Amino acid sequence: MICQLNSSRVWLLLILIFALFLRLNAAFSYPNILWPDEIFQTLEQGHRLAFGHGMIPWDFRDGIRSWLFPGILGGIMKLTAGFSEGASGYLASVKIFLSLLSLIPVWIGFSIAYESIGLAGAILTGGICAIWFEFIYFAPKAFTEVMAAYSLLVGVYLGCYGKNPPSRQRLYWTGFFYGLTTYLRFHLLPAIAIALIYQVRQKNFPQLLPLALGFIGPVLLGGALDAFTWSTPFQSIWKLIWINIFEGKFNSFGVSPWQQYFTWLALNWSWWLFPILVFCAIAARRHWILALLALVIILSHSFLGHKEYRYMFPALPLIIILAGLGIATLVSRLSLMRGSLAGKTIVIFSSLLLWAFLSWLLAGRFNTDQTFNFGPPWQKPGYTHWQTHGGQLQAYEYLSSEKKLCGLGVKGLAWQYTGGYAYLHQDVPIYFLKDNQNFEELQPYFNYLLFNQDTAAVGDYQREKCFNGTCVYRRSNSCQVNPNYHINQYLKEAGE
């Protein structure tokens, strides 16, 4: 038993190292933007805390976002800013930090499978979580929804699995992670309520006080943080609800039909959706709580008019872990794990290779913006999310160490799909140019220009370097001071 336990730890470590390698490789090789919030609600505000300057979008002007996650990112930026010139050092540190957190679904999947099926099942389930393309894509993303997904998953594992009855310490940490999830994304409260009901009915709780204390702690601290950073306790929650429901602000960004999340799953997973559902159904007989929580998350978000794929991310680890458990259960029932060591190895790694190949195919068609087309996994769209707006991020990061930069003009690009000061780092004015007349009027105030067009020159600006279609242009003259302009005043006047 001790030998098997040590062996499980070795396997878990190997899988985690491999998963981290995949995530870091993707994070540094494929810079991209899925949605502006991953920059301007988190990284940009962290940069503003750490270095004193940054862009302020409407939701931070209105005080409807928590400073918890941006504060953590800002601390990492401040501590690691000296690792390199410009923004590269602290951006790398943030990517590594977020990629390490993204190993949580791998660890949880491995642990649940080990407790219920054994080491072979744990290797299968953990390996599947390690190589699933969506987990790799979202790993370096600074989305609050992604952080809430990890927190919820830890709470579900601590509360729904393990020894019965659970220890007081385990109860406390279960409540803590549910409370943290509530503060990070209160939209997950229906799933948390279902998980708590399940725990109370399934497990012999000696007392609920540790669970309640664990839950209340991060919630109260979050409320106090809002009171300190804004004006009232829990402002990032109640004001967000008010603006969303009573003022309809979020619906102005677009309204989707109720079935949109199911449509996205079919679009992203293609024909592989059906085997995943079959594997989930096999595992759901024993792990039905995972299936129920995933369904509750998707359905509860389906009632909201404005939908984004990242909102349903907390359901994805539950689904993929369940699918991994289903594969492991199926293989175990077919007695394929009871043969020789060589036979077990062939079965496990053949399954993982097949899953890796399909994950690679699906990654190559990952595009939630395309018109729905339930085509085969190898059918490619015009572009994928792996490359979108990556050139802008690379150009901003390149300019972060350019000492001659005194002002930046951005022509033909929306500010929402740039890197902000989190990537530019330098405290210089940024001008977003709407047309040629605007360009002519403002060019005395910037000596560098970003333009999504590869030409030798743009007016007096000569091409210096290009990044995936986004080119940096420079003129030799210095910048004039514009006392009547500030980027945040520009955003405020635009209502953005």
CSV table of C-alpha atoms in Angstrom, one decimal:
chain,number,residue,atom,x,y,z
A,1,MET,CA,0.0,0.0,0.0
A,2,ILE,CA,2.8,2.4,0.9
A,3,CYS,CA,4.6,1.5,-2.3
A,4,GLN,CA,1.4,2.2,-4.3
A,5,LEU,CA,0.9,5.5,-2.5
A,6,ASN,CA,4.5,6.6,-3.3
A,7,SER,CA,4.0,5.5,-6.9
A,8,SER,CA,0.8,7.6,-7.2
A,9,ARG,CA,2.7,10.7,-6.0
A,10,VAL,CA,5.4,10.1,-8.6
A,11,TRP,CA,2.8,9.7,-11.4
A,12,LEU,CA,1.0,12.8,-10.2
A,13,LEU,CA,4.2,14.8,-10.2
A,14,LEU,CA,5.1,13.7,-13.7
A,15,ILE,CA,1.7,14.5,-15.1
A,16,LEU,CA,1.7,17.9,-13.4
A,17,ILE,CA,5.2,18.7,-14.8
A,18,PHE,CA,4.0,17.7,-18.3
A,19,ALA,CA,0.8,19.7,-17.9
A,20,LEU,CA,2.8,22.8,-16.8
A,21,PHE,CA,5.1,22.4,-19.8
A,22,LEU,CA,2.2,22.4,-22.2
A,23,ARG,CA,0.6,25.4,-20.5
A,24,LEU,CA,3.8,27.5,-20.4
A,25,ASN,CA,4.6,26.6,-24.0
A,26,ALA,CA,1.2,27.8,-25.1
A,27,ALA,CA,1.3,30.9,-22.9
A,28,PHE,CA,4.6,32.1,-24.4
A,29,SER,CA,4.2,30.9,-27.9
A,30,TYR,CA,0.6,32.1,-28.6
A,31,PRO,CA,-0.1,35.5,-27.1
A,32,ASN,CA,-3.7,36.4,-27.8
A,33,ILE,CA,-6.8,38.1,-26.4
A,34,LEU,CA,-10.1,36.3,-26.1
A,35,TRP,CA,-12.0,39.2,-24.4
A,36,PRO,CA,-10.7,42.6,-23.2
A,37,ASP,CA,-11.6,41.8,-19.6
A,38,GLU,CA,-8.5,39.6,-19.3
A,39,ILE,CA,-6.4,42.7,-19.8
A,40,PHE,CA,-8.4,45.7,-18.5
A,41,GLN,CA,-10.3,44.3,-15.6
A,42,THR,CA,-7.3,42.4,-14.1
A,43,LEU,CA,-3.8,43.0,-15.5
A,44,GLU,CA,-4.3,46.7,-16.2
A,45,GLN,CA,-5.7,47.4,-12.8
A,46,GLY,CA,-2.9,45.4,-11.2
A,47,HIS,CA,-0.4,47.5,-13.1
A,48,ARG,CA,-2.1,50.6,-12.0
A,49,LEU,CA,-1.8,49.5,-8.3
A,50,ALA,CA,1.8,48.5,-8.7
A,51,PHE,CA,3.2,51.4,-10.8
A,52,GLY,CA,0.6,54.2,-10.5
A,53,HIS,CA,-0.6,54.5,-14.1
A,54,GLY,CA,-3.0,52.6,-16.3
A,55,MET,CA,-6.2,52.8,-18.2
A,56,ILE,CA,-9.5,52.9,-16.2
A,57,PRO,CA,-12.5,51.3,-18.1
A,58,TRP,CA,-16.1,52.1,-17.1
A,59,ASP,CA,-16.6,49.2,-14.7
A,60,PHE,CA,-13.7,50.4,-12.5
A,61,ARG,CA,-14.9,54.0,-12.8
A,62,ASP,CA,-18.3,52.8,-11.6
A,63,GLY,CA,-16.8,50.6,-8.9
A,64,ILE,CA,-18.4,47.3,-9.8
A,65,ARG,CA,-15.3,45.1,-9.7
A,66,SER,CA,-13.3,43.7,-6.8
A,67,TRP,CA,-9.7,44.6,-6.3
A,68,LEU,CA,-8.8,41.2,-4.9
A,69,PHE,CA,-7.5,39.5,-8.1
A,70,PRO,CA,-6.0,42.7,-9.6
A,71,GLY,CA,-4.3,43.3,-6.3
A,72,ILE,CA,-2.6,39.8,-6.3
A,73,LEU,CA,-1.5,40.3,-9.9
A,74,GLY,CA,-0.2,43.8,-9.0
A,75,GLY,CA,1.8,42.4,-6.2
A,76,ILE,CA,3.5,39.9,-8.5
A,77,MET,CA,4.2,42.6,-11.0
A,78,LYS,CA,5.8,44.8,-8.4
A,79,LEU,CA,8.0,42.0,-7.0
A,80,THR,CA,9.2,40.8,-10.4
A,81,ALA,CA,9.5,44.1,-12.4
A,82,GLY,CA,13.2,44.0,-12.0
A,83,PHE,CA,13.7,40.7,-13.7
A,84,SER,CA,14.0,42.4,-17.1
A,85,GLU,CA,13.7,45.7,-18.8
A,86,GLY,CA,10.2,46.8,-19.7
A,87,ALA,CA,7.2,44.6,-19.1
A,88,SER,CA,8.6,41.2,-20.1
A,89,GLY,CA,9.8,40.2,-16.7
A,90,TYR,CA,6.6,40.7,-14.7
A,91,LEU,CA,4.4,39.5,-17.6
A,92,ALA,CA,6.3,36.2,-17.6
A,93,SER,CA,5.9,35.9,-13.9
A,94,VAL,CA,2.2,36.4,-14.1
A,95,LYS,CA,1.9,33.8,-16.8
A,96,ILE,CA,3.8,31.3,-14.7
A,97,PHE,CA,1.7,32.1,-11.7
A,98,LEU,CA,-1.6,31.6,-13.6
A,99,SER,CA,-0.3,28.5,-15.3
A,100,LEU,CA,0.6,27.0,-11.9
A,101,LEU,CA,-2.9,27.6,-10.7
A,102,SER,CA,-4.3,26.0,-13.9
A,103,LEU,CA,-2.8,22.6,-12.6
A,104,ILE,CA,-5.6,22.4,-10.1
A,105,PRO,CA,-8.1,20.5,-12.4
A,106,VAL,CA,-5.3,18.1,-13.2
A,107,TRP,CA,-4.6,17.4,-9.5
A,108,ILE,CA,-8.3,17.2,-8.6
A,109,GLY,CA,-9.0,14.9,-11.5
A,110,PHE,CA,-6.1,12.6,-10.6
A,111,SER,CA,-7.1,12.6,-6.9
A,112,ILE,CA,-10.8,11.7,-7.5
A,113,ALA,CA,-10.0,8.9,-9.9
A,114,TYR,CA,-7.3,7.5,-7.6
A,115,GLU,CA,-9.8,7.4,-4.7
A,116,SER,CA,-12.6,5.7,-6.8
A,117,ILE,CA,-10.8,3.6,-9.4
A,118,GLY,CA,-7.1,3.3,-8.6
A,119,LEU,CA,-3.8,4.4,-10.0
A,120,ALA,CA,-4.5,3.4,-13.6
A,121,GLY,CA,-7.7,5.4,-13.6
A,122,ALA,CA,-5.9,8.3,-12.0
A,123,ILE,CA,-3.2,8.4,-14.7
A,124,LEU,CA,-5.9,8.3,-17.3
A,125,THR,CA,-8.1,11.1,-15.8
A,126,GLY,CA,-5.2,13.3,-14.8
A,127,GLY,CA,-3.6,12.9,-18.2
A,128,ILE,CA,-6.8,13.8,-20.0
A,129,CYS,CA,-7.1,17.0,-17.9
A,130,ALA,CA,-3.4,17.7,-18.6
A,131,ILE,CA,-3.8,17.7,-22.4
A,132,TRP,CA,-7.3,19.1,-22.9
A,133,PHE,CA,-7.0,22.1,-25.2
A,134,GLU,CA,-9.3,24.5,-23.3
A,135,PHE,CA,-7.5,24.1,-20.1
A,136,ILE,CA,-4.2,24.9,-21.9
A,137,TYR,CA,-5.7,27.9,-23.6
A,138,PHE,CA,-7.2,29.4,-20.5
A,139,ALA,CA,-4.2,28.7,-18.3
A,140,PRO,CA,-2.5,32.1,-18.7
A,141,LYS,CA,-5.8,34.0,-18.9
A,142,ALA,CA,-6.4,36.5,-16.1
A,143,PHE,CA,-10.1,35.9,-15.9
A,144,THR,CA,-12.0,36.0,-12.6
A,145,GLU,CA,-14.2,33.3,-13.9
A,146,VAL,CA,-11.2,31.0,-14.4
A,147,MET,CA,-10.0,31.7,-10.8
A,148,ALA,CA,-13.5,31.0,-9.5
A,149,ALA,CA,-13.6,27.7,-11.4
A,150,TYR,CA,-10.4,26.5,-9.6
A,151,SER,CA,-11.7,27.6,-6.2
A,152,LEU,CA,-15.0,25.9,-6.7
A,153,LEU,CA,-13.3,22.7,-7.9
A,154,VAL,CA,-11.1,22.5,-4.7
A,155,GLY,CA,-14.2,23.1,-2.6
A,156,VAL,CA,-16.1,20.3,-4.4
A,157,TYR,CA,-13.3,17.9,-4.0
A,158,LEU,CA,-12.8,18.7,-0.3
A,159,GLY,CA,-16.5,18.5,0.5
A,160,CYS,CA,-17.7,15.7,-1.7
A,161,TYR,CA,-14.8,13.3,-1.6
A,162,GLY,CA,-12.4,12.0,1.0
A,163,LYS,CA,-13.1,10.4,4.3
A,164,ASN,CA,-16.5,10.2,5.9
A,165,PRO,CA,-17.0,11.9,8.2
A,166,PRO,CA,-14.6,14.7,7.2
A,167,SER,CA,-12.3,16.3,9.7
A,168,ARG,CA,-12.9,19.7,11.2
A,169,GLN,CA,-10.0,21.1,9.2
A,170,ARG,CA,-11.3,19.7,5.9
A,171,LEU,CA,-14.7,21.2,6.7
A,172,TYR,CA,-13.2,24.6,7.3
A,173,TRP,CA,-11.2,24.6,4.0
A,174,THR,CA,-14.3,23.3,2.1
A,175,GLY,CA,-16.2,26.3,3.4
A,176,PHE,CA,-13.3,28.6,2.8
A,177,PHE,CA,-13.1,27.8,-0.9
A,178,TYR,CA,-16.8,28.0,-1.3
A,179,GLY,CA,-16.7,31.4,0.3
A,180,LEU,CA,-13.8,32.5,-1.9
A,181,THR,CA,-15.7,31.3,-5.0
A,182,THR,CA,-18.8,33.3,-3.9
A,183,TYR,CA,-16.8,36.5,-3.6
A,184,LEU,CA,-14.9,35.9,-6.9
A,185,ARG,CA,-18.1,35.1,-8.8
A,186,PHE,CA,-21.4,35.1,-7.0
A,187,HIS,CA,-23.1,33.7,-10.1
A,188,LEU,CA,-21.8,30.3,-9.0
A,189,LEU,CA,-24.0,30.4,-5.8
A,190,PRO,CA,-26.6,27.9,-7.2
A,191,ALA,CA,-23.8,25.4,-7.8
A,192,ILE,CA,-22.4,26.0,-4.3
A,193,ALA,CA,-25.8,25.5,-2.8
A,194,ILE,CA,-26.3,22.2,-4.6
A,195,ALA,CA,-22.8,21.0,-3.5
A,196,LEU,CA,-23.6,21.9,0.2
A,197,ILE,CA,-26.9,20.1,0.1
A,198,TYR,CA,-25.2,17.0,-1.3
A,199,GLN,CA,-22.5,17.1,1.4
A,200,VAL,CA,-25.0,17.5,4.2
A,201,ARG,CA,-27.1,14.5,2.9
A,202,GLN,CA,-24.2,12.2,1.9
A,203,LYS,CA,-21.7,12.8,4.7
A,204,ASN,CA,-22.0,12.4,8.4
A,205,PHE,CA,-21.0,15.9,9.5
A,206,PRO,CA,-20.0,16.0,13.2
A,207,GLN,CA,-20.8,19.7,13.2
A,208,LEU,CA,-21.4,22.5,10.6
A,209,LEU,CA,-19.6,25.3,12.5
A,210,PRO,CA,-16.2,24.8,10.8
A,211,LEU,CA,-17.9,24.8,7.4
A,212,ALA,CA,-19.8,28.0,8.2
A,213,LEU,CA,-16.7,29.7,9.7
A,214,GLY,CA,-14.7,28.8,6.6
A,215,PHE,CA,-17.3,30.2,4.3
A,216,ILE,CA,-17.9,33.4,6.2
A,217,GLY,CA,-14.2,34.3,6.4
A,218,PRO,CA,-13.4,35.1,2.8
A,219,VAL,CA,-16.8,36.6,2.2
A,220,LEU,CA,-16.4,39.1,5.0
A,221,LEU,CA,-12.9,39.9,4.0
A,222,GLY,CA,-14.1,40.5,0.5
A,223,GLY,CA,-16.8,42.8,1.8
A,224,ALA,CA,-14.3,44.7,3.9
A,225,LEU,CA,-11.9,45.0,0.9
A,226,ASP,CA,-14.8,46.5,-1.1
A,227,ALA,CA,-15.5,48.9,1.7
A,228,PHE,CA,-11.8,49.9,1.8
A,229,THR,CA,-11.2,50.2,-1.9
A,230,TRP,CA,-14.6,51.6,-2.9
A,231,SER,CA,-17.2,53.1,-0.6
A,232,THR,CA,-19.5,50.4,0.7
A,233,PRO,CA,-19.2,46.7,1.7
A,234,PHE,CA,-19.8,44.2,-1.1
A,235,GLN,CA,-20.0,47.0,-3.6
A,236,SER,CA,-18.5,44.8,-6.4
A,237,ILE,CA,-21.4,42.4,-5.9
A,238,TRP,CA,-24.5,44.6,-5.2
A,239,LYS,CA,-23.6,47.3,-7.7
A,240,LEU,CA,-22.9,44.8,-10.4
A,241,ILE,CA,-26.3,43.3,-9.9
A,242,TRP,CA,-28.0,46.7,-10.0
A,243,ILE,CA,-26.2,47.8,-13.2
A,244,ASN,CA,-26.8,44.5,-14.9
A,245,ILE,CA,-30.4,43.8,-13.9
A,246,PHE,CA,-32.0,47.2,-13.4
A,247,GLU,CA,-29.9,49.3,-15.8
A,248,GLY,CA,-29.3,46.6,-18.4
A,249,LYS,CA,-25.7,47.7,-19.0
A,250,PHE,CA,-24.4,44.2,-19.8
A,251,ASN,CA,-27.1,43.5,-22.4
A,252,SER,CA,-25.8,46.5,-24.3
A,253,PHE,CA,-22.7,44.3,-25.1
A,254,GLY,CA,-25.0,41.8,-26.9
A,255,VAL,CA,-27.7,39.3,-26.0
A,256,SER,CA,-27.6,35.6,-27.0
A,257,PRO,CA,-30.3,33.0,-27.0
A,258,TRP,CA,-30.7,30.7,-23.9
A,259,GLN,CA,-29.1,27.7,-25.6
A,260,GLN,CA,-25.9,29.6,-26.6
A,261,TYR,CA,-23.7,27.7,-24.2
A,262,PHE,CA,-24.8,24.3,-25.5
A,263,THR,CA,-24.3,25.6,-29.1
A,264,TRP,CA,-20.7,26.7,-28.2
A,265,LEU,CA,-20.0,23.2,-26.7
A,266,ALA,CA,-21.2,21.6,-29.9
A,267,LEU,CA,-19.2,24.1,-32.0
A,268,ASN,CA,-15.9,23.7,-30.0
A,269,TRP,CA,-16.1,19.9,-29.5
A,270,SER,CA,-17.6,18.9,-32.8
A,271,TRP,CA,-18.3,15.2,-33.2
A,272,TRP,CA,-16.2,14.5,-30.1
A,273,LEU,CA,-19.1,15.9,-28.0
A,274,PHE,CA,-21.0,12.6,-28.3
A,275,PRO,CA,-18.3,10.4,-26.9
A,276,ILE,CA,-17.7,12.9,-24.1
A,277,LEU,CA,-21.4,12.7,-23.2
A,278,VAL,CA,-21.2,8.9,-23.2
A,279,PHE,CA,-18.2,8.9,-21.0
A,280,CYS,CA,-19.8,11.4,-18.6
A,281,ALA,CA,-23.0,9.2,-18.5
A,282,ILE,CA,-20.9,6.2,-17.5
A,283,ALA,CA,-19.2,8.0,-14.7
A,284,ALA,CA,-22.3,9.9,-13.6
A,285,ARG,CA,-23.8,6.8,-11.9
A,286,ARG,CA,-21.1,7.1,-9.2
A,287,HIS,CA,-20.1,10.8,-9.6
A,288,TRP,CA,-23.5,12.3,-10.4
A,289,ILE,CA,-22.8,15.4,-8.3
A,290,LEU,CA,-20.1,16.5,-10.8
A,291,ALA,CA,-22.6,16.1,-13.7
A,292,LEU,CA,-25.3,18.0,-11.7
A,293,LEU,CA,-23.0,20.9,-10.8
A,294,ALA,CA,-21.9,21.3,-14.4
A,295,LEU,CA,-25.5,21.3,-15.6
A,296,VAL,CA,-26.5,23.8,-12.9
A,297,ILE,CA,-23.7,26.2,-13.9
A,298,ILE,CA,-24.6,26.1,-17.5
A,299,LEU,CA,-28.3,26.5,-17.0
A,300,SER,CA,-28.0,29.2,-14.4
A,301,HIS,CA,-25.9,31.2,-16.8
A,302,SER,CA,-28.2,30.5,-19.7
A,303,PHE,CA,-30.9,32.7,-18.1
A,304,LEU,CA,-28.6,35.8,-18.4
A,305,GLY,CA,-29.0,37.7,-21.7
A,306,HIS,CA,-25.3,38.6,-22.2
A,307,LYS,CA,-23.2,35.4,-22.6
A,308,GLU,CA,-19.5,34.8,-23.1
A,309,TYR,CA,-17.8,31.5,-23.3
A,310,ARG,CA,-15.6,32.2,-20.3
A,311,TYR,CA,-18.7,32.5,-18.1
A,312,MET,CA,-19.3,28.8,-18.4
A,313,PHE,CA,-15.6,27.8,-17.9
A,314,PRO,CA,-16.3,26.6,-14.3
A,315,ALA,CA,-18.4,23.8,-15.8
A,316,LEU,CA,-15.6,22.6,-18.1
A,317,PRO,CA,-13.3,21.0,-15.5
A,318,LEU,CA,-16.3,19.2,-14.0
A,319,ILE,CA,-17.3,17.8,-17.5
A,320,ILE,CA,-13.8,16.8,-18.5
A,321,ILE,CA,-12.9,15.2,-15.2
A,322,LEU,CA,-16.2,13.3,-15.4
A,323,ALA,CA,-15.4,12.2,-19.0
A,324,GLY,CA,-11.9,11.0,-17.8
A,325,LEU,CA,-13.6,9.0,-15.0
A,326,GLY,CA,-16.0,7.5,-17.5
A,327,ILE,CA,-13.1,6.3,-19.7
A,328,ALA,CA,-11.3,4.9,-16.8
A,329,THR,CA,-14.4,3.2,-15.5
A,330,LEU,CA,-15.1,1.7,-19.0
A,331,VAL,CA,-11.6,0.4,-19.4
A,332,SER,CA,-11.7,-1.1,-15.9
A,333,ARG,CA,-15.1,-2.8,-16.5
A,334,LEU,CA,-13.6,-4.4,-19.7
A,335,SER,CA,-10.9,-5.9,-17.4
A,336,LEU,CA,-8.2,-4.2,-19.4
A,337,MET,CA,-6.6,-2.9,-16.3
A,338,ARG,CA,-6.3,-6.3,-14.6
A,339,GLY,CA,-3.8,-7.8,-17.1
A,340,SER,CA,-0.1,-7.6,-17.2
A,341,LEU,CA,1.8,-4.3,-16.6
A,342,ALA,CA,2.7,-4.1,-20.3
A,343,GLY,CA,-1.0,-4.5,-21.2
A,344,LYS,CA,-2.1,-1.9,-18.7
A,345,THR,CA,0.5,0.5,-20.0
A,346,ILE,CA,-0.6,0.0,-23.7
A,347,VAL,CA,-4.2,0.6,-22.8
A,348,ILE,CA,-3.6,3.7,-20.7
A,349,PHE,CA,-1.2,5.4,-23.1
A,350,SER,CA,-3.2,4.4,-26.2
A,351,SER,CA,-6.2,6.1,-24.7
A,352,LEU,CA,-4.2,9.2,-23.8
A,353,LEU,CA,-2.6,9.4,-27.3
A,354,LEU,CA,-6.0,9.2,-28.9
A,355,TRP,CA,-7.3,11.9,-26.5
A,356,ALA,CA,-4.3,14.1,-27.2
A,357,PHE,CA,-4.7,13.8,-31.0
A,358,LEU,CA,-8.4,14.8,-30.7
A,359,SER,CA,-7.6,17.6,-28.4
A,360,TRP,CA,-5.0,18.9,-30.9
A,361,LEU,CA,-7.6,18.7,-33.7
A,362,LEU,CA,-10.2,20.6,-31.7
A,363,ALA,CA,-7.6,23.2,-30.6
A,364,GLY,CA,-7.0,23.9,-34.3
A,365,ARG,CA,-10.7,24.9,-34.8
A,366,PHE,CA,-11.2,26.8,-31.5
A,367,ASN,CA,-13.2,29.8,-32.5
A,368,THR,CA,-16.4,30.8,-30.6
A,369,ASP,CA,-17.0,33.7,-33.0
A,370,GLN,CA,-17.7,31.7,-36.1
A,371,THR,CA,-21.1,30.9,-37.4
A,372,PHE,CA,-22.3,27.5,-36.0
A,373,ASN,CA,-21.2,24.7,-38.2
A,374,PHE,CA,-21.2,21.2,-36.7
A,375,GLY,CA,-18.4,20.0,-38.9
A,376,PRO,CA,-15.8,17.3,-38.3
A,377,PRO,CA,-12.9,18.0,-35.9
A,378,TRP,CA,-10.4,18.5,-38.6
A,379,GLN,CA,-12.5,21.3,-40.3
A,380,LYS,CA,-10.6,24.6,-39.8
A,381,PRO,CA,-12.2,28.0,-39.4
A,382,GLY,CA,-10.7,31.2,-41.0
A,383,TYR,CA,-8.8,31.9,-37.7
A,384,THR,CA,-8.7,30.6,-34.2
A,385,HIS,CA,-8.5,32.2,-30.7
A,386,TRP,CA,-4.9,31.1,-30.4
A,387,GLN,CA,-3.7,34.0,-32.6
A,388,THR,CA,-6.4,36.7,-32.2
A,389,HIS,CA,-4.9,40.1,-31.4
A,390,GLY,CA,-1.5,38.6,-30.5
A,391,GLY,CA,0.4,41.0,-32.6
A,392,GLN,CA,-0.9,44.0,-30.6
A,393,LEU,CA,0.3,42.4,-27.4
A,394,GLN,CA,3.7,41.6,-28.8
A,395,ALA,CA,4.1,45.2,-30.2
A,396,TYR,CA,3.2,46.7,-26.9
A,397,GLU,CA,5.6,44.5,-25.0
A,398,TYR,CA,8.3,45.3,-27.5
A,399,LEU,CA,7.8,49.1,-27.0
A,400,SER,CA,7.9,48.6,-23.2
A,401,SER,CA,11.7,48.6,-23.4
A,402,GLU,CA,12.1,51.2,-26.1
A,403,LYS,CA,13.8,54.1,-24.3
A,404,LYS,CA,13.0,56.7,-27.1
A,405,LEU,CA,9.3,56.2,-26.8
A,406,CYS,CA,7.6,59.5,-25.8
A,407,GLY,CA,4.1,58.9,-27.2
A,408,LEU,CA,2.2,56.2,-29.0
A,409,GLY,CA,-0.4,56.4,-31.7
A,410,VAL,CA,-2.6,53.4,-32.5
A,411,LYS,CA,-4.2,53.6,-35.9
A,412,GLY,CA,-7.2,51.5,-36.8
A,413,LEU,CA,-7.1,49.3,-33.7
A,414,ALA,CA,-9.7,49.3,-30.9
A,415,TRP,CA,-8.2,50.1,-27.5
A,416,GLN,CA,-10.0,47.1,-26.0
A,417,TYR,CA,-7.8,44.7,-28.0
A,418,THR,CA,-4.5,46.1,-27.1
A,419,GLY,CA,-2.2,45.4,-24.2
A,420,GLY,CA,-2.8,48.6,-22.2
A,421,TYR,CA,-0.1,49.9,-19.9
A,422,ALA,CA,0.2,46.4,-18.4
A,423,TYR,CA,2.1,45.5,-21.6
A,424,LEU,CA,3.4,49.0,-22.6
A,425,HIS,CA,4.5,49.8,-19.0
A,426,GLN,CA,5.9,53.2,-19.9
A,427,ASP,CA,4.0,56.2,-18.6
A,428,VAL,CA,3.6,57.9,-22.0
A,429,PRO,CA,0.3,59.1,-23.6
A,430,ILE,CA,-1.5,56.7,-26.0
A,431,TYR,CA,-3.6,58.1,-28.8
A,432,PHE,CA,-6.2,56.0,-30.5
A,433,LEU,CA,-6.6,57.4,-34.0
A,434,LYS,CA,-10.0,57.3,-35.7
A,435,ASP,CA,-9.2,58.5,-39.2
A,436,ASN,CA,-6.5,60.3,-41.3
A,437,GLN,CA,-7.5,63.7,-40.1
A,438,ASN,CA,-7.2,62.6,-36.5
A,439,PHE,CA,-3.8,61.2,-37.4
A,440,GLU,CA,-2.6,64.5,-38.9
A,441,GLU,CA,-3.8,66.5,-35.9
A,442,LEU,CA,-2.3,64.3,-33.2
A,443,GLN,CA,1.0,63.0,-34.7
A,444,PRO,CA,3.1,65.8,-33.2
A,445,TYR,CA,2.3,64.2,-29.8
A,446,PHE,CA,3.6,60.7,-30.5
A,447,ASN,CA,6.8,59.3,-32.1
A,448,TYR,CA,5.8,55.7,-32.4
A,449,LEU,CA,2.8,54.3,-34.3
A,450,LEU,CA,1.0,51.0,-34.3
A,451,PHE,CA,-0.8,50.0,-37.5
A,452,ASN,CA,-2.3,46.7,-38.7
A,453,GLN,CA,-0.8,47.2,-42.2
A,454,ASP,CA,2.6,46.2,-43.4
A,455,THR,CA,4.0,49.1,-45.5
A,456,ALA,CA,7.4,50.7,-45.7
A,457,ALA,CA,6.1,53.9,-44.2
A,458,VAL,CA,3.1,55.7,-42.9
A,459,GLY,CA,3.5,59.4,-43.4
A,460,ASP,CA,6.7,60.4,-41.7
A,461,TYR,CA,6.8,57.1,-39.8
A,462,GLN,CA,9.2,54.4,-41.0
A,463,ARG,CA,8.5,50.7,-40.3
A,464,GLU,CA,10.7,49.3,-37.6
A,465,LYS,CA,9.3,45.8,-36.8
A,466,CYS,CA,6.1,43.7,-37.3
A,467,PHE,CA,4.4,41.2,-35.1
A,468,ASN,CA,1.8,38.9,-36.8
A,469,GLY,CA,0.4,41.7,-38.9
A,470,THR,CA,0.8,44.5,-36.4
A,471,CYS,CA,3.6,46.8,-37.3
A,472,VAL,CA,5.6,49.3,-35.3
A,473,TYR,CA,6.5,52.6,-37.0
A,474,ARG,CA,8.8,55.3,-35.8
A,475,ARG,CA,9.8,58.8,-36.6
A,476,SER,CA,13.0,60.5,-35.5
A,477,ASN,CA,11.4,63.7,-33.9
A,478,SER,CA,10.5,63.9,-30.3
A,479,CYS,CA,7.0,64.5,-29.0
A,480,GLN,CA,5.3,67.7,-28.1
A,481,VAL,CA,3.4,67.8,-24.8
A,482,ASN,CA,-0.3,67.8,-25.0
A,483,PRO,CA,-1.7,69.3,-21.7
A,484,ASN,CA,-5.3,68.8,-22.8
A,485,TYR,CA,-5.2,65.1,-23.2
A,486,HIS,CA,-5.3,62.0,-21.0
A,487,ILE,CA,-6.2,58.5,-22.0
A,488,ASN,CA,-8.6,58.1,-19.1
A,489,GLN,CA,-10.4,61.3,-19.9
A,490,TYR,CA,-10.7,60.0,-23.5
A,491,LEU,CA,-12.3,56.7,-22.2
A,492,LYS,CA,-14.7,58.6,-19.9
A,493,GLU,CA,-15.9,60.9,-22.7
A,494,ALA,CA,-16.4,57.8,-24.9
A,495,GLY,CA,-18.3,56.0,-22.1
A,496,GLU,CA,-16.0,53.1,-22.4
